[in-house]
XYZ file of C-alpha atoms in Angstrom:
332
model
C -5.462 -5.742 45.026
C -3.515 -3.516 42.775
C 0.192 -2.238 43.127
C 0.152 1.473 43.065
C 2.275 2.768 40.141
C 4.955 4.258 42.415
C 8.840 5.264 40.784
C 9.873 1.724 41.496
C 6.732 0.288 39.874
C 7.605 2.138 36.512
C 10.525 1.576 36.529
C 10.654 -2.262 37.045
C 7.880 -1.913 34.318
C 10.494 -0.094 31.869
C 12.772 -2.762 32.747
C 10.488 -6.107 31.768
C 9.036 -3.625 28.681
C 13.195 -3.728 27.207
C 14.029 -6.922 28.379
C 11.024 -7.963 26.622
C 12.079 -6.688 23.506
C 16.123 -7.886 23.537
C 14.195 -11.557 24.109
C 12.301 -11.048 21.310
C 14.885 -9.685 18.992
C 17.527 -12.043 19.977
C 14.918 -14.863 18.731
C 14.813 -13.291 15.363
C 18.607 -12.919 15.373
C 18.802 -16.244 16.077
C 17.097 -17.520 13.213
C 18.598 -14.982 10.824
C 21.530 -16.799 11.904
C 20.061 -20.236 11.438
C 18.781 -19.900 8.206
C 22.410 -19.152 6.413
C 22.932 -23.331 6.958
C 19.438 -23.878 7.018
C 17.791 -25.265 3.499
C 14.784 -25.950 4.389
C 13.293 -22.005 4.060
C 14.544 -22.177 0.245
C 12.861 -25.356 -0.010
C 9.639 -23.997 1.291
C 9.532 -20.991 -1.157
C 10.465 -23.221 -4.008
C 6.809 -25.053 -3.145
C 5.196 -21.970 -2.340
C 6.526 -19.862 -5.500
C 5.670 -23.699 -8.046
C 1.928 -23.935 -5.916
C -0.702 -24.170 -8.716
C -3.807 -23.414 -6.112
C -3.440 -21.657 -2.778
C -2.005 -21.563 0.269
C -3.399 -22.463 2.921
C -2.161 -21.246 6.313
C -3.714 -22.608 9.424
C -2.940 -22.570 13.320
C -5.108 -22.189 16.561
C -4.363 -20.217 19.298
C -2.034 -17.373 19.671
C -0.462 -19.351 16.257
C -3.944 -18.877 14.703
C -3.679 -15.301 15.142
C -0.225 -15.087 13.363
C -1.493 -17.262 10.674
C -4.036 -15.331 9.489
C -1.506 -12.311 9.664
C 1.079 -14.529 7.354
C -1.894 -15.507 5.036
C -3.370 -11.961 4.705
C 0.649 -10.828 4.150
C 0.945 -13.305 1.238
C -2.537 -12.420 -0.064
C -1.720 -8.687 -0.377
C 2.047 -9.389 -1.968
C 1.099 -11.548 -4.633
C 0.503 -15.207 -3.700
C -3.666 -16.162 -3.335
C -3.706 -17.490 0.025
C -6.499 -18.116 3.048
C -6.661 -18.527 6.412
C -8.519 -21.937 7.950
C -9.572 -22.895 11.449
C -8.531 -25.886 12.013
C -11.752 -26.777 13.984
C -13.805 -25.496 11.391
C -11.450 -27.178 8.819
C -12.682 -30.316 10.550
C -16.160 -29.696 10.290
C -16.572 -29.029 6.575
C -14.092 -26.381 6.428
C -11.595 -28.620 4.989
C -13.204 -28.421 1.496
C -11.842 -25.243 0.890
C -8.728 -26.906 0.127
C -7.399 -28.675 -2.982
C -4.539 -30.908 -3.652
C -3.103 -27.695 -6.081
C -3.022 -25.977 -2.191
C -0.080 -25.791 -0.114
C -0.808 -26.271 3.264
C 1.257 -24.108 5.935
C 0.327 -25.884 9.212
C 1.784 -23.714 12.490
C 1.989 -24.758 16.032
C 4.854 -24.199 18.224
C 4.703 -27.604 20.150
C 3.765 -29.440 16.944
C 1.024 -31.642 18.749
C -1.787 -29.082 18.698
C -4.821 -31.885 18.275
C -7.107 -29.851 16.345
C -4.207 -29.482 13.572
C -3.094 -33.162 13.805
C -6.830 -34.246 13.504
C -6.721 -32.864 9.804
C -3.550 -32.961 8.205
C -3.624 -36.279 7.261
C -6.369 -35.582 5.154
C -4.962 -33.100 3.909
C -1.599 -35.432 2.900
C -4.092 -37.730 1.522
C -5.706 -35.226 -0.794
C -2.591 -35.004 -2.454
C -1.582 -30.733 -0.597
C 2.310 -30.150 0.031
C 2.553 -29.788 3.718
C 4.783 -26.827 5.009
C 5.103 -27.398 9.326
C 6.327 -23.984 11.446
C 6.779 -25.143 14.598
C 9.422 -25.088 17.763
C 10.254 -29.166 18.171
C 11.639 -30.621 14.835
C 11.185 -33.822 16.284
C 7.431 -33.239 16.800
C 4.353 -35.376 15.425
C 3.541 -32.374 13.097
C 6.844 -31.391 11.747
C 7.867 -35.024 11.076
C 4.148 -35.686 8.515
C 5.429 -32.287 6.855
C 7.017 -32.236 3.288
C 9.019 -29.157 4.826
C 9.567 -28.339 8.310
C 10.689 -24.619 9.208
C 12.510 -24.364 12.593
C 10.610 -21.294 14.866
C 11.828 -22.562 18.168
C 13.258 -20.004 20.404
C 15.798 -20.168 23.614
C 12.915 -18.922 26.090
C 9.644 -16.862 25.585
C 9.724 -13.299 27.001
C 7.084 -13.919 29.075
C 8.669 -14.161 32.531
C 6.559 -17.426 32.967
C 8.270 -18.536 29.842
C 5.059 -19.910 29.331
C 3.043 -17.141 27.227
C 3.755 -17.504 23.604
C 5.263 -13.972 23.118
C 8.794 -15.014 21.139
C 7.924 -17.375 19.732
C 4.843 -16.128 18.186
C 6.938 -12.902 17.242
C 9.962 -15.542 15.641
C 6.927 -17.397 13.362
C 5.182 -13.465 12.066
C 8.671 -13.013 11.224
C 9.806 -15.749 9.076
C 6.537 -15.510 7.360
C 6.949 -12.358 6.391
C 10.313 -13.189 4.967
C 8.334 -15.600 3.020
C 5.582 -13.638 1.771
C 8.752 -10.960 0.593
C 11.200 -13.231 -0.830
C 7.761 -14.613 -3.233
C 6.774 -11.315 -3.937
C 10.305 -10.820 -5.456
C 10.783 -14.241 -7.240
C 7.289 -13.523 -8.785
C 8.270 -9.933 -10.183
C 5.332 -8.227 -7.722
C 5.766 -4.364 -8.496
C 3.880 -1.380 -6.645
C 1.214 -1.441 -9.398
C 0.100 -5.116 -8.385
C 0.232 -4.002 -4.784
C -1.765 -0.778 -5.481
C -4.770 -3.146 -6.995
C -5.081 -5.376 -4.618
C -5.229 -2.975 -1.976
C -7.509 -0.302 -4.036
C -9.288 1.145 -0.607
C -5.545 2.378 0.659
C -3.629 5.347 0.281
C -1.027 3.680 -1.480
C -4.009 2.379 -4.149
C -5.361 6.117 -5.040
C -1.940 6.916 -5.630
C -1.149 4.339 -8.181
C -4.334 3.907 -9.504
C -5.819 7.274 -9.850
C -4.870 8.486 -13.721
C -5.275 12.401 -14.166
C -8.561 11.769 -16.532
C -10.363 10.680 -13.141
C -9.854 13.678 -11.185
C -9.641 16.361 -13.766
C -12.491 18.801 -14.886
C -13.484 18.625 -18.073
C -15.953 19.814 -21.154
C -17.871 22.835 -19.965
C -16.308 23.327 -16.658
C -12.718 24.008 -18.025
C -11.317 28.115 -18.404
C -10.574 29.142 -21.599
C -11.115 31.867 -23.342
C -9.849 32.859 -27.672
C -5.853 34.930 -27.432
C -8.315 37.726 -28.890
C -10.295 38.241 -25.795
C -10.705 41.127 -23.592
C -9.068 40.743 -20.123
C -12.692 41.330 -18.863
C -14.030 38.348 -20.628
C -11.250 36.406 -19.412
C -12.051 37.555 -15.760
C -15.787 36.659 -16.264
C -14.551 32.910 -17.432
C -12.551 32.646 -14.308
C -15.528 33.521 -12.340
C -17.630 31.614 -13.953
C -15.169 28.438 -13.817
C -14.328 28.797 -10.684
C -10.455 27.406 -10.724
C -9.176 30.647 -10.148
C -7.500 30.788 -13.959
C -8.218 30.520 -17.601
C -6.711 28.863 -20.368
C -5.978 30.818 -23.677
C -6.311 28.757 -26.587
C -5.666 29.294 -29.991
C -8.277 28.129 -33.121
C -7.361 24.359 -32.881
C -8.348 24.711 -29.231
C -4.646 24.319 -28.074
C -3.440 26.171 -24.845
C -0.988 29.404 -25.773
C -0.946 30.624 -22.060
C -2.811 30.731 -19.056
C -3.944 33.892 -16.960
C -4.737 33.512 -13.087
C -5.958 35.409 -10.110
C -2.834 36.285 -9.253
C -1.987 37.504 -12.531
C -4.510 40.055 -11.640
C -3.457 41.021 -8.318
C -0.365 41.780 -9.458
C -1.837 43.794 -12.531
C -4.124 46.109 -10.380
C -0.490 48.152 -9.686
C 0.547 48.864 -13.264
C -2.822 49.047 -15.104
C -5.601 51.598 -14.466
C -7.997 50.447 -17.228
C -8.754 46.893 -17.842
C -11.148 47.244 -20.575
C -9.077 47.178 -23.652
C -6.867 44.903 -22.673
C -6.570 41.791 -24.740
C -5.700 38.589 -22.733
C -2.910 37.607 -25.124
C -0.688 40.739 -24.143
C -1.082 39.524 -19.938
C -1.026 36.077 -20.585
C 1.654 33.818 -19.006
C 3.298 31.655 -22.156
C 3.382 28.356 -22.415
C 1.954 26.790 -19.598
C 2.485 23.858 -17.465
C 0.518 20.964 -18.993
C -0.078 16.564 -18.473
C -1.630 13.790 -20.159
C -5.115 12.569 -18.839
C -3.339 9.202 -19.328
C -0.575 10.541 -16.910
C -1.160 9.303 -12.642
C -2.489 11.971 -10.801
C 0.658 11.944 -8.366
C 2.369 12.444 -11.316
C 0.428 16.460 -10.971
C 0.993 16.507 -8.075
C 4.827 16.525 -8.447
C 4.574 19.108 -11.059
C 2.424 21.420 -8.901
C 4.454 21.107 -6.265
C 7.510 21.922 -8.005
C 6.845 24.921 -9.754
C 4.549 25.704 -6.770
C 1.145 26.280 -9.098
C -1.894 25.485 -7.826
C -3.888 24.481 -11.409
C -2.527 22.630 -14.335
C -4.033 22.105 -18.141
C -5.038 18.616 -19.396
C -3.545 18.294 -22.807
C -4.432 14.973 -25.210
C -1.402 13.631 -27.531
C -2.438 15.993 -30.330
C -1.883 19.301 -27.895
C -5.292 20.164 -27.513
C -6.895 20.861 -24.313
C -9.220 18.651 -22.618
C -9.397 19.113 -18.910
C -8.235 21.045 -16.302
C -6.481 20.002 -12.951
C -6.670 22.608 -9.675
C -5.272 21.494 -6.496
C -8.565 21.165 -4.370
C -9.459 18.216 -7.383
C -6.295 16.395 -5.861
C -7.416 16.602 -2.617
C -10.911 15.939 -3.041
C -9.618 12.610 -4.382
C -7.481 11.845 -1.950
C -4.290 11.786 -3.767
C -2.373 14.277 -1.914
């Protein structure tokens, strides 16, 4: 039957939802702690960063679930790495491993039987074998080339039997793995960016102005000799709410916008003789097509303009940028 969820319910609810937490971060200040005397992390990453295959990171359980976490984590920062079942891994899944492979074998009591059922094929192939468990003297951490210490004072279950802690300890020290390789190995934002293409992050870094930008027939410009009502009929016609003016050599002298006109309407009654050259804002804002996108949107956002010229190496034009292309793409 359930408890109703009176003020004392919540509250002792509150209460288990903090303590849970202190439990959990004391664990990982306890092995912050550990680790300043303890060599055996540094000898781990010196395998991991010298591995000439993969590694392979394997568990079952609640440590299977933060194995595949700590293999798609060093997968995405830099270091090729996969995730095995160890069931499967003993059922034909073990050929996806090579003696190149570092093995990272995780389970907190270090006697898990589906584990200990393969790894001493795995030894026998020739794989380095990198334990994470909570029992150094354990069957598991003792085969292991390396054995990392995860073991915690008590789980924050209040069973102490759910591996909540302990689980949380592990996800952490793999991640300081996964971080401290994607520094030794020189991993920068651009190597993050393609390997994680679908992302936010990815458009950003990998989207170059010449993908977004409009180009050939659908860019705004109009001769410096033009009448303001040709250059109105290009802007129509465009659609980007501007027009370039460009000189013979087809490079930009100015731009005129919509609100250029607005703000015209006030002073001039008779827009027919006007030539474009005499209304024209002077030297416009311009990028590269080679430039990043985000690198347009910076300069948008700081002059506050909402379109921007494409201009090659020689200063001719060749595209056109307005912000709706940004968007469109994603990038902002």
């Amino acid at each position: 039957m359930l408890k109703a969820f009176d003020a004392n319910t919540a509250a002792r609810a509150l209460r288990l939802a903090r303590e849970t937490l202190q439990i959990e971060a004391d664990a990982i200040t306890a092995l912050h702690a550990r680790l300043a005397t303890d060599t055996s992390v540094g000898a781990a990453i010196a395998l991991l960063l010298n591995c000439k295959g993969r590694v392979v990171v394997s568990g079952i359980g609640k440590s299977g679930h933060i194995a595949r976490k700590i293999a798609a984590t060093l997968a995405s920062t830099g270091t090729p790495a996969l995730f095995v079942h160890p069931a499967e891994a003993a059922h034909g899944d073990l050929g996806m491993v090579t003696p190149d492979d570092a093995f990272i074998a995780i389970s907190y009591s270090g006697e898990s039987a589906e584990l200990m059922a393969i790894l001493p094929v795995v030894k026998r192939m020739g794989s380095t074998l990198i334990s994470m468990t909570g029992k150094p003297n354990s069957s598991l951490a003792q085969l292991a080339d390396v054995h990392l210490d995860v073991s915690v004072a008590k789980e924050a279950c209040t069973l102490n039997l759910a591996p909540t802690a302990s689980t949380t300890v592990t996800l952490a020290l793999g991640d300081a793995l996964a971080v401290a390789l994607l520094d030794l190995r020189g991993f920068k934002e651009d190597d993050f960016a393609r390997s994680h293409p679908g992302g936010a992050l990815g458009r950003r870094l990998l989207t170059h102005v010449r993908d977004v930008m409009r180009s050939g027939d659908a860019v705004p410009a109009v001769p410096a000799d033009a009448l303001l009502t040709a250059a109105l009929l290009e802007i129509t016609q465009k659609g980007m709410g501007m027009t370039a003016i460009v000189d013979a050599e087809h490079r930009p002298l100015g731009v005129f916008t919509d609100g250029d006109l607005r703000r015209m309407i006030e002073k001039v009654q008779d827009f027919s003789k006007v030539v474009i050259r005499d209304v024209m804002h002077a030297n416009p804002r311009s990028i590269a097509p080679e430039k990043l996108a985000v690198d347009a949107v910076a300069v948008m956002e700081q002059f506050r303009i909402n379109q921007m010229l494409v201009v090659d190496a020689d200063g001719k034009l060749v595209g056109a940028l307005h912000i709706h292309d940004l968007t469109r793409a994603k990038v902002i």
